[in-house]
Short mmCIF file of N, CA and C in Angstrom, two decimals:
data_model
loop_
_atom_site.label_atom_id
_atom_site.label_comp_id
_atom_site.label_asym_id
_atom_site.label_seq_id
_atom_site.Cartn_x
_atom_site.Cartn_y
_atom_site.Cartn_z
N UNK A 1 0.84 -1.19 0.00
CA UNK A 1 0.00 0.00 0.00
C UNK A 1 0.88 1.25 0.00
N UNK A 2 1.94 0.80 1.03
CA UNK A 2 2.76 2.54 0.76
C UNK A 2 3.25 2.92 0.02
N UNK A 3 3.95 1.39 -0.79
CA UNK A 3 4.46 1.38 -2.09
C UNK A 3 3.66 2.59 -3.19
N UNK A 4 2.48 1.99 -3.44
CA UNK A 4 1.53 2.48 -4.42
C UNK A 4 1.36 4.14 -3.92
N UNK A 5 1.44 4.09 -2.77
CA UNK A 5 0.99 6.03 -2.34
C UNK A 5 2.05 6.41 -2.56
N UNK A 6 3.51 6.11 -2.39
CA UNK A 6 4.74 7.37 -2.49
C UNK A 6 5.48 6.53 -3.32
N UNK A 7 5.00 5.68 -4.65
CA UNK A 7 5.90 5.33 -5.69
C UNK A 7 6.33 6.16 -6.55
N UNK A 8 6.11 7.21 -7.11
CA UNK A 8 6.56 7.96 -7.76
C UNK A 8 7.23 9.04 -7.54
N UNK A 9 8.00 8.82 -6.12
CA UNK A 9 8.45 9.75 -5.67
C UNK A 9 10.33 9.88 -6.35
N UNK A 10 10.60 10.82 -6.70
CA UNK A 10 12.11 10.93 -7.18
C UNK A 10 13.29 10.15 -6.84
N UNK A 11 13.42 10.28 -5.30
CA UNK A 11 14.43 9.55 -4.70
C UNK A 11 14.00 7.83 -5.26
N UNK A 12 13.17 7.35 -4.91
CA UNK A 12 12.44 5.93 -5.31
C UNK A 12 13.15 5.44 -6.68
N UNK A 13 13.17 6.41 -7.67
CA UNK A 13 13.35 5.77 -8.67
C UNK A 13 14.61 6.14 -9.08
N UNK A 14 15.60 7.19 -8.48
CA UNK A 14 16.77 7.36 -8.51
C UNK A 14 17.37 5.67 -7.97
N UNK A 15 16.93 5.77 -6.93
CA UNK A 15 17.59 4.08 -6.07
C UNK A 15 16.92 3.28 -7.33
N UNK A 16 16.28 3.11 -7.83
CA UNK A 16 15.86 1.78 -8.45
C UNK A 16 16.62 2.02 -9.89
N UNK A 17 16.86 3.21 -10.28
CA UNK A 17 18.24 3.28 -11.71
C UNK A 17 19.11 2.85 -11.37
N UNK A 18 19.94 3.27 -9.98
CA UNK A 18 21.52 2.62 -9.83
C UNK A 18 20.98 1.46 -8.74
N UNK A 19 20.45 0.69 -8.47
CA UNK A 19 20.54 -0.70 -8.20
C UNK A 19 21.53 -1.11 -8.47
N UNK A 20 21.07 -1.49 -9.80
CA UNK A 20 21.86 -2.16 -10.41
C UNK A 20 23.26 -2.08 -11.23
N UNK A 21 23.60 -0.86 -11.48
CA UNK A 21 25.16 -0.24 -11.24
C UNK A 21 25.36 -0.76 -10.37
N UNK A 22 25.40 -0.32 -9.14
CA UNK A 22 25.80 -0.51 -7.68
C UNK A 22 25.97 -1.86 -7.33
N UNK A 23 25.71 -2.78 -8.28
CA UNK A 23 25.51 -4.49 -7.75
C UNK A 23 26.99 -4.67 -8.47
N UNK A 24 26.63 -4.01 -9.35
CA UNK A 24 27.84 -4.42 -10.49
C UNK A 24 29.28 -4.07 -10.31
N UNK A 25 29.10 -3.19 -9.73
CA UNK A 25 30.77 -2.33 -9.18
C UNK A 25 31.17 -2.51 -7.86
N UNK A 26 30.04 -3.07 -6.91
CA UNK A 26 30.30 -2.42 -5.85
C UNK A 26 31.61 -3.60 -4.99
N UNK A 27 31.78 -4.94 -5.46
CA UNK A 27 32.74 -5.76 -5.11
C UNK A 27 34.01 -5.16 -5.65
N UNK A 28 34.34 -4.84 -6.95
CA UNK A 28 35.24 -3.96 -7.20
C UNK A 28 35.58 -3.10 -6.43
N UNK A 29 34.79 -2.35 -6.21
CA UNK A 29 35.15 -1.15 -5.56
C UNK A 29 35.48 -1.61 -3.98
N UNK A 30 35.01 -2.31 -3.21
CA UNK A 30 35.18 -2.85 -1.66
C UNK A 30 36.51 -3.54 -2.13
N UNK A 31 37.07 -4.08 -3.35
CA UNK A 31 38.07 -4.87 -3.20
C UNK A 31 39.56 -3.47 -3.40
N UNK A 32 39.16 -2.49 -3.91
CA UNK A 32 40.53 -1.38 -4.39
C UNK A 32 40.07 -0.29 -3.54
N UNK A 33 38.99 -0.30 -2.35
CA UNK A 33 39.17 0.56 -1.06
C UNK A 33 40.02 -0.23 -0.16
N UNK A 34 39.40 -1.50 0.43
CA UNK A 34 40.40 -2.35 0.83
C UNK A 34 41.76 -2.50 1.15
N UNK A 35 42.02 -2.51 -0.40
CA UNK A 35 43.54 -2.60 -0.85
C UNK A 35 44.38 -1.29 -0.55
N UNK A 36 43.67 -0.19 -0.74
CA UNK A 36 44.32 1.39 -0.84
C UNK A 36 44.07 2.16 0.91
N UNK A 37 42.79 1.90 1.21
CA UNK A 37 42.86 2.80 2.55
C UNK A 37 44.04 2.08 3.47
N UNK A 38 44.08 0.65 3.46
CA UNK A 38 44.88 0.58 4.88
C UNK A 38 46.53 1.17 4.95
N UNK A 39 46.91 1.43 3.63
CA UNK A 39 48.34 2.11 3.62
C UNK A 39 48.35 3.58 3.99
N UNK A 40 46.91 4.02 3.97
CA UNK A 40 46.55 5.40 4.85
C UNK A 40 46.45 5.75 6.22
N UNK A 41 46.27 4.56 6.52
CA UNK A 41 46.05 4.23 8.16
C UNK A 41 44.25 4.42 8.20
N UNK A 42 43.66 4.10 7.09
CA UNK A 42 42.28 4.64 7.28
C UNK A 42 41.25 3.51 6.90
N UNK A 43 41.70 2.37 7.86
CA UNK A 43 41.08 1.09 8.25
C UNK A 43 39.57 1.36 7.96
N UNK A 44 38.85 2.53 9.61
CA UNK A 44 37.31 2.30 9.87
C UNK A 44 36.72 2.61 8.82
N UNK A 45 37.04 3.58 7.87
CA UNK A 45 36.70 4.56 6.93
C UNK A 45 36.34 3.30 5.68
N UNK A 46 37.04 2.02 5.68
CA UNK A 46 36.69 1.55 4.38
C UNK A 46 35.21 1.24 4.23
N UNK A 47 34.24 0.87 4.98
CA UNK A 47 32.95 0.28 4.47
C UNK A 47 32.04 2.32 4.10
N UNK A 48 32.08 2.72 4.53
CA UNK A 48 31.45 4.26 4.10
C UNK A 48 32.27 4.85 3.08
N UNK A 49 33.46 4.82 2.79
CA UNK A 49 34.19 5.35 1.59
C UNK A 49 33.33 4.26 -0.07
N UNK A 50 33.55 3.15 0.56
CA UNK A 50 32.84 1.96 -0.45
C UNK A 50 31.66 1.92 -0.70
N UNK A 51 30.72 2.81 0.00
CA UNK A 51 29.72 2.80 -0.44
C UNK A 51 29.58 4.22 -1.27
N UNK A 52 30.79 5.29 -0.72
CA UNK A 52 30.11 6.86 -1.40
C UNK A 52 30.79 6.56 -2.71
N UNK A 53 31.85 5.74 -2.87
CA UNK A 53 32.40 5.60 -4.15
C UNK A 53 31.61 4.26 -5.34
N UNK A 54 30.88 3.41 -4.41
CA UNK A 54 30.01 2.45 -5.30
C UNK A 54 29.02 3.40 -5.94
N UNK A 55 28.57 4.43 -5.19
CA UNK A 55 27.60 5.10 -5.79
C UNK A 55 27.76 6.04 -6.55
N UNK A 56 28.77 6.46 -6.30
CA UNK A 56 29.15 7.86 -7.41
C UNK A 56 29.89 7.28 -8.53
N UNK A 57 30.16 6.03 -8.81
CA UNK A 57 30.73 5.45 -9.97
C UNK A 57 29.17 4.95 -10.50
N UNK A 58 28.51 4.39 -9.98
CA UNK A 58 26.96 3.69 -10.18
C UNK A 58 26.31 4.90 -11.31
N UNK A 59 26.41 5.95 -10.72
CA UNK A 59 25.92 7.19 -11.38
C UNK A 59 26.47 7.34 -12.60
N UNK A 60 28.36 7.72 -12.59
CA UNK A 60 28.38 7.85 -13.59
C UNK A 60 28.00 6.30 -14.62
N UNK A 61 27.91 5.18 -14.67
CA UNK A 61 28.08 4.50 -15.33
C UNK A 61 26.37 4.40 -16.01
N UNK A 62 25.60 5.04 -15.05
CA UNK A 62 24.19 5.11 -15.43
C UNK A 62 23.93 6.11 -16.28
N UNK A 63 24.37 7.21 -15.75
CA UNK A 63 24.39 8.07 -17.34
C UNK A 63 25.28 8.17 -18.29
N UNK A 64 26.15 7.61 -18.46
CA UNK A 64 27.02 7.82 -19.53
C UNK A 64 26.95 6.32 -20.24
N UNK A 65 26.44 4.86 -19.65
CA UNK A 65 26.07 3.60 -20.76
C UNK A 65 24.62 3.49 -20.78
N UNK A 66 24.18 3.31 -19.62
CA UNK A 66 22.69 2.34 -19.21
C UNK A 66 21.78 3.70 -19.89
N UNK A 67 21.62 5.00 -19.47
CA UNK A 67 20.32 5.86 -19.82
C UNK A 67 20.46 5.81 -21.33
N UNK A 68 21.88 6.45 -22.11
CA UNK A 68 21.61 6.00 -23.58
C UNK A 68 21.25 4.86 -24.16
N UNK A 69 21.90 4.02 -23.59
CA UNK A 69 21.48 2.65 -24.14
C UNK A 69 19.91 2.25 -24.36
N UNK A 70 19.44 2.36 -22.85
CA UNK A 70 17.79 2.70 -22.93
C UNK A 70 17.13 3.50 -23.63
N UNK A 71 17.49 4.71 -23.74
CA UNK A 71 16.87 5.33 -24.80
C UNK A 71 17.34 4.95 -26.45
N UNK A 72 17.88 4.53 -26.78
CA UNK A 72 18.45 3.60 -27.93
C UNK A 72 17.21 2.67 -28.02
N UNK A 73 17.51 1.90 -27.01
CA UNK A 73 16.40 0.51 -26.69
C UNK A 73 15.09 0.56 -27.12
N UNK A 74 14.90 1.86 -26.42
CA UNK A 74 13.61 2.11 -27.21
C UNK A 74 12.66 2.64 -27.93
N UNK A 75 13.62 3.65 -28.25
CA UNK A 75 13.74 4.06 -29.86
C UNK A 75 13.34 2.96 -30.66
N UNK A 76 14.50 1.97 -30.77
CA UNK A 76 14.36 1.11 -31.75
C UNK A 76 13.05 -0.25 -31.65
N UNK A 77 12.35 -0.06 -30.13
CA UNK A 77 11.30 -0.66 -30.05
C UNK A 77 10.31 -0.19 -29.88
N UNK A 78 10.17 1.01 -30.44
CA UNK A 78 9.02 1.62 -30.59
C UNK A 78 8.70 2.46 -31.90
N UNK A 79 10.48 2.59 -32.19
CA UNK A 79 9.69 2.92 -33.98
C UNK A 79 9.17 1.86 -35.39
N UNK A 80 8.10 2.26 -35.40
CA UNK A 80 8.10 1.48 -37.04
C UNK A 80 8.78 1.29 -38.22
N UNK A 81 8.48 0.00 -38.08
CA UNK A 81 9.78 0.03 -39.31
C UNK A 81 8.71 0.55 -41.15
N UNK A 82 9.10 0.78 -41.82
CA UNK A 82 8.31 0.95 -43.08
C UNK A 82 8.16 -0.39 -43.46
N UNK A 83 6.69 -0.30 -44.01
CA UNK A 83 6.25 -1.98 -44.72
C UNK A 83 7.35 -2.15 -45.83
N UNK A 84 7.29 -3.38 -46.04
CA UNK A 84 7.84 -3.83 -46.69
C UNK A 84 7.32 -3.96 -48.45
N UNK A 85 8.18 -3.65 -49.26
CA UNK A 85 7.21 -3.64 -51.02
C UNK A 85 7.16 -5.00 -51.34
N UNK A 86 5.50 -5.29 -51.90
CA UNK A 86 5.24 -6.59 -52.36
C UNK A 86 5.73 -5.93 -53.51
N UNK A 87 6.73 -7.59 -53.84
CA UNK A 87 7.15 -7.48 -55.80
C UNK A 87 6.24 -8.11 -56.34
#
């Protein structure tokens, strides 16, 4: 039910674009925070650095492959193609 009353709310569907970025990078990214903070001495910092950087890579990778691509997508599934000439 709450779903349906505040689904269309901005934030909602911001999180539901980078999902799935964020699934995709985000072991990467926990594996080269990991690797890089502790020569900083900045151990506690890795799980919150890994997430502001899963997400701000999530972003860019959402607008610069996934939103064109989609709009590509469906472009090409929603325009008509011209009939074809009977010979």
């Amino acid at each position: 039910v709450l779903f349906f009353a505040f689904g269309n709310q901005k934030m909602d569907r911001i999180i539901g674009e980078l999902s799935y970025p964020i699934y995709l990078l985000h072991m990467i990214v926990i594996d080269m925070i990991g690797f890089l903070l502790p020569r900083f001495g900045l151990v506690r910092e890795i799980g919150i650095i890994s997430a502001l950087v899963s997400i701000i890579l999530a972003a860019i990778l959402y607008r610069v492959f996934i939103a064109p691509l989609d709009k590509k997508r469906h472009i090409l599934t929603t325009t008509k193609l011209p009939a074809a000439a009977h010979a």
